[in-house]
Amino acid sequence: MRPGYDWDLFCAVVDNYGDIGITWRLARQLASEHRLRVRLWVDDLAAFRCLRPEIDPDLDEQACQGVTVRHWRAPFPAAEPADVVVEALACHLPESYESAMAERPVKPVWLNLEYLSAEDWVPGCHALASPHPRLPLTKYFFLPGYVPGTGGVLKESWLVAARDDLRADPAAQAAFWRRLAVPEAEESRISLFSYENTAIQGLFETWADGPERVRCLVPEGRPLADVAGFFGRPAVAAGEQLVRGNLAVQVLPMLSQDDYDRLLWLCDCNFVRGEDSLVRAMWAGKPLVWQAYRQEDQAHWPKIHALLDLLCGDLDPGDADALRALWSAWNDMAGAGPAWPEFWHRRPAWLARLDRWQAQLDGVGDLATNLVKFCNEKSK
């Protein structure tokens, strides 16, 4: 085996944590489960540190859970390319690195890891090759997905066992809630991780006026202005708890990825956004509501409807209608409150559907393993 790295992953952080969250989970799994030497290039280590507190944003190179983390700076330093090179989520390699790839006698396997989508064109585009216009290199488009013929979604081998162990351990659950300063109470617990969303107002009104006690746990971030507006406050901050009627809203500090997984596992319902938290909520197996990243040309709606079509495929019409109504209202940013009671009433059907959905995802295979198999084939 030649010296150097087996895999290089490149991540350009845009305006949220999803890009680095996905790329880090993949890098960690490749190193821990597939015993690969992985180097992760990240252009924003401060954002990375929000998910992994041990990351030092001032270091050019550091080790984290078996992965070498490099600060992706300009100008890009001289670096020997790895055997496999992954552009994560629409980023582009430095020109000097591409040139170094072309100079290798054995060219690296080069992949563009695309965003996750349920749209029906995904299987037809998965694994397509794209020759470089100038250099003797070929890039392959690797598309995550939910159905056979796609790359699957991220899932570590330990994930389900860790989830089930926590759910079976009341003492560990109590310790987790204490660490987050969540008081003991008979209540429904709902996590809310979203973009800005004016539908929060109506949803909170429904919970506040509803028949059962609800605690909404909101990690600090983009929806806090909407949360503050509901309570007539100019702002709210991590550590605060606000109460109206049967609703208690508690603002949590930014959580590490591992703690966010635990939050999803233990809540009764999870509102999630983007790609990374969506997949983690699916593996949590609790009722979930997804907010897609909003695009000016309305390109997010085909993604929403495509995923709903898959999820509703074997649901009774009434259950499917309730799910579609709440997801649509949430992404319309209006009307989520009126759509909530019917969705919540039908949660047993949704829980059963998620069990079947997880089995379907397992049949496709996890993203990291599918990537390794693909690259091994291309390396022969």
PDB file of N, CA and C in Angstrom, residues 49-84:
ATOM      1  N   ARG A  49     -16.382  23.356  14.742  1.00  0.00           N
ATOM      2  CA  ARG A  49     -16.253  23.277  16.190  1.00  0.00           C
ATOM      3  C   ARG A  49     -17.620  23.277  16.884  1.00  0.00           C
ATOM      4  N   CYS A  50     -18.620  23.892  16.277  1.00  0.00           N
ATOM      5  CA  CYS A  50     -19.961  23.872  16.878  1.00  0.00           C
ATOM      6  C   CYS A  50     -20.496  22.453  17.002  1.00  0.00           C
ATOM      7  N   LEU A  51     -20.078  21.564  16.094  1.00  0.00           N
ATOM      8  CA  LEU A  51     -20.526  20.173  16.128  1.00  0.00           C
ATOM      9  C   LEU A  51     -19.561  19.269  16.878  1.00  0.00           C
ATOM     10  N   ARG A  52     -18.275  19.609  16.832  1.00  0.00           N
ATOM     11  CA  ARG A  52     -17.246  18.834  17.527  1.00  0.00           C
ATOM     12  C   ARG A  52     -16.449  19.805  18.377  1.00  0.00           C
ATOM     13  N   PRO A  53     -16.794  19.986  19.645  1.00  0.00           N
ATOM     14  CA  PRO A  53     -16.153  21.006  20.482  1.00  0.00           C
ATOM     15  C   PRO A  53     -14.641  20.848  20.611  1.00  0.00           C
ATOM     16  N   GLU A  54     -14.114  19.653  20.345  1.00  0.00           N
ATOM     17  CA  GLU A  54     -12.671  19.450  20.485  1.00  0.00           C
ATOM     18  C   GLU A  54     -11.871  20.026  19.316  1.00  0.00           C
ATOM     19  N   ILE A  55     -12.536  20.461  18.256  1.00  0.00           N
ATOM     20  CA  ILE A  55     -11.838  21.033  17.107  1.00  0.00           C
ATOM     21  C   ILE A  55     -11.266  22.406  17.476  1.00  0.00           C
ATOM     22  N   ASP A  56      -9.998  22.629  17.155  1.00  0.00           N
ATOM     23  CA  ASP A  56      -9.340  23.913  17.375  1.00  0.00           C
ATOM     24  C   ASP A  56      -9.310  24.670  16.042  1.00  0.00           C
ATOM     25  N   PRO A  57     -10.072  25.749  15.890  1.00  0.00           N
ATOM     26  CA  PRO A  57     -10.139  26.447  14.605  1.00  0.00           C
ATOM     27  C   PRO A  57      -8.851  27.149  14.212  1.00  0.00           C
ATOM     28  N   ASP A  58      -7.874  27.236  15.119  1.00  0.00           N
ATOM     29  CA  ASP A  58      -6.622  27.921  14.813  1.00  0.00           C
ATOM     30  C   ASP A  58      -5.541  26.987  14.278  1.00  0.00           C
ATOM     31  N   LEU A  59      -5.809  25.686  14.265  1.00  0.00           N
ATOM     32  CA  LEU A  59      -4.800  24.734  13.809  1.00  0.00           C
ATOM     33  C   LEU A  59      -4.965  24.425  12.331  1.00  0.00           C
ATOM     34  N   ASP A  60      -3.844  24.317  11.630  1.00  0.00           N
ATOM     35  CA  ASP A  60      -3.877  23.910  10.231  1.00  0.00           C
ATOM     36  C   ASP A  60      -4.102  22.412  10.090  1.00  0.00           C
ATOM     37  N   GLU A  61      -3.659  21.656  11.082  1.00  0.00           N
ATOM     38  CA  GLU A  61      -3.819  20.194  11.035  1.00  0.00           C
ATOM     39  C   GLU A  61      -4.031  19.672  12.445  1.00  0.00           C
ATOM     40  N   GLN A  62      -4.973  18.737  12.585  1.00  0.00           N
ATOM     41  CA  GLN A  62      -5.242  18.119  13.879  1.00  0.00           C
ATOM     42  C   GLN A  62      -5.921  16.783  13.658  1.00  0.00           C
ATOM     43  N   ALA A  63      -5.891  15.946  14.672  1.00  0.00           N
ATOM     44  CA  ALA A  63      -6.535  14.638  14.607  1.00  0.00           C
ATOM     45  C   ALA A  63      -7.825  14.677  15.414  1.00  0.00           C
ATOM     46  N   CYS A  64      -8.863  14.044  14.890  1.00  0.00           N
ATOM     47  CA  CYS A  64     -10.138  13.969  15.598  1.00  0.00           C
ATOM     48  C   CYS A  64     -10.774  12.616  15.297  1.00  0.00           C
ATOM     49  N   GLN A  65     -10.880  11.776  16.302  1.00  0.00           N
ATOM     50  CA  GLN A  65     -11.525  10.466  16.195  1.00  0.00           C
ATOM     51  C   GLN A  65     -11.008   9.669  15.000  1.00  0.00           C
ATOM     52  N   GLY A  66      -9.699   9.631  14.845  1.00  0.00           N
ATOM     53  CA  GLY A  66      -9.089   8.830  13.801  1.00  0.00           C
ATOM     54  C   GLY A  66      -9.021   9.478  12.433  1.00  0.00           C
ATOM     55  N   VAL A  67      -9.498  10.718  12.316  1.00  0.00           N
ATOM     56  CA  VAL A  67      -9.489  11.450  11.049  1.00  0.00           C
ATOM     57  C   VAL A  67      -8.498  12.608  11.153  1.00  0.00           C
ATOM     58  N   THR A  68      -7.684  12.795  10.117  1.00  0.00           N
ATOM     59  CA  THR A  68      -6.819  13.968  10.040  1.00  0.00           C
ATOM     60  C   THR A  68      -7.638  15.127   9.476  1.00  0.00           C
ATOM     61  N   VAL A  69      -7.747  16.193  10.234  1.00  0.00           N
ATOM     62  CA  VAL A  69      -8.526  17.368   9.819  1.00  0.00           C
ATOM     63  C   VAL A  69      -7.557  18.454   9.390  1.00  0.00           C
ATOM     64  N   ARG A  70      -7.716  18.934   8.159  1.00  0.00           N
ATOM     65  CA  ARG A  70      -6.884  20.010   7.628  1.00  0.00           C
ATOM     66  C   ARG A  70      -7.742  21.239   7.357  1.00  0.00           C
ATOM     67  N   HIS A  71      -7.158  22.403   7.654  1.00  0.00           N
ATOM     68  CA  HIS A  71      -7.830  23.661   7.337  1.00  0.00           C
ATOM     69  C   HIS A  71      -7.621  23.938   5.852  1.00  0.00           C
ATOM     70  N   TRP A  72      -8.699  24.041   5.107  1.00  0.00           N
ATOM     71  CA  TRP A  72      -8.659  24.297   3.668  1.00  0.00           C
ATOM     72  C   TRP A  72      -8.536  25.805   3.463  1.00  0.00           C
ATOM     73  N   ARG A  73      -7.311  26.234   3.221  1.00  0.00           N
ATOM     74  CA  ARG A  73      -7.028  27.660   3.071  1.00  0.00           C
ATOM     75  C   ARG A  73      -6.666  27.983   1.625  1.00  0.00           C
ATOM     76  N   ALA A  74      -6.636  29.265   1.326  1.00  0.00           N
ATOM     77  CA  ALA A  74      -6.106  29.758   0.062  1.00  0.00           C
ATOM     78  C   ALA A  74      -4.880  30.630   0.377  1.00  0.00           C
ATOM     79  N   PRO A  75      -3.759  30.408  -0.323  1.00  0.00           N
ATOM     80  CA  PRO A  75      -3.558  29.398  -1.369  1.00  0.00           C
ATOM     81  C   PRO A  75      -3.489  27.998  -0.774  1.00  0.00           C
ATOM     82  N   PHE A  76      -3.891  27.029  -1.587  1.00  0.00           N
ATOM     83  CA  PHE A  76      -3.935  25.650  -1.117  1.00  0.00           C
ATOM     84  C   PHE A  76      -2.506  25.114  -1.012  1.00  0.00           C
ATOM     85  N   PRO A  77      -2.177  24.431   0.087  1.00  0.00           N
ATOM     86  CA  PRO A  77      -0.811  23.929   0.257  1.00  0.00           C
ATOM     87  C   PRO A  77      -0.533  22.736  -0.662  1.00  0.00           C
ATOM     88  N   ALA A  78       0.727  22.473  -0.902  1.00  0.00           N
ATOM     89  CA  ALA A  78       1.104  21.278  -1.654  1.00  0.00           C
ATOM     90  C   ALA A  78       0.683  20.048  -0.857  1.00  0.00           C
ATOM     91  N   ALA A  79      -0.018  19.138  -1.511  1.00  0.00           N
ATOM     92  CA  ALA A  79      -0.513  17.939  -0.824  1.00  0.00           C
ATOM     93  C   ALA A  79      -0.590  16.785  -1.809  1.00  0.00           C
ATOM     94  N   GLU A  80      -0.083  15.638  -1.403  1.00  0.00           N
ATOM     95  CA  GLU A  80      -0.179  14.444  -2.232  1.00  0.00           C
ATOM     96  C   GLU A  80      -1.620  13.952  -2.239  1.00  0.00           C
ATOM     97  N   PRO A  81      -2.264  13.838  -3.398  1.00  0.00           N
ATOM     98  CA  PRO A  81      -3.657  13.379  -3.433  1.00  0.00           C
ATOM     99  C   PRO A  81      -3.801  11.958  -2.902  1.00  0.00           C
ATOM    100  N   ALA A  82      -4.960  11.685  -2.354  1.00  0.00           N
ATOM    101  CA  ALA A  82      -5.266  10.354  -1.840  1.00  0.00           C
ATOM    102  C   ALA A  82      -5.712   9.426  -2.962  1.00  0.00           C
ATOM    103  N   ASP A  83      -5.914   8.160  -2.633  1.00  0.00           N
ATOM    104  CA  ASP A  83      -6.387   7.184  -3.616  1.00  0.00           C
ATOM    105  C   ASP A  83      -7.817   7.469  -4.049  1.00  0.00           C
ATOM    106  N   VAL A  84      -8.623   7.981  -3.115  1.00  0.00           N
ATOM    107  CA  VAL A  84     -10.012   8.349  -3.398  1.00  0.00           C
ATOM    108  C   VAL A  84     -10.192   9.795  -2.977  1.00  0.00           C
TER     109      VAL A  84
END
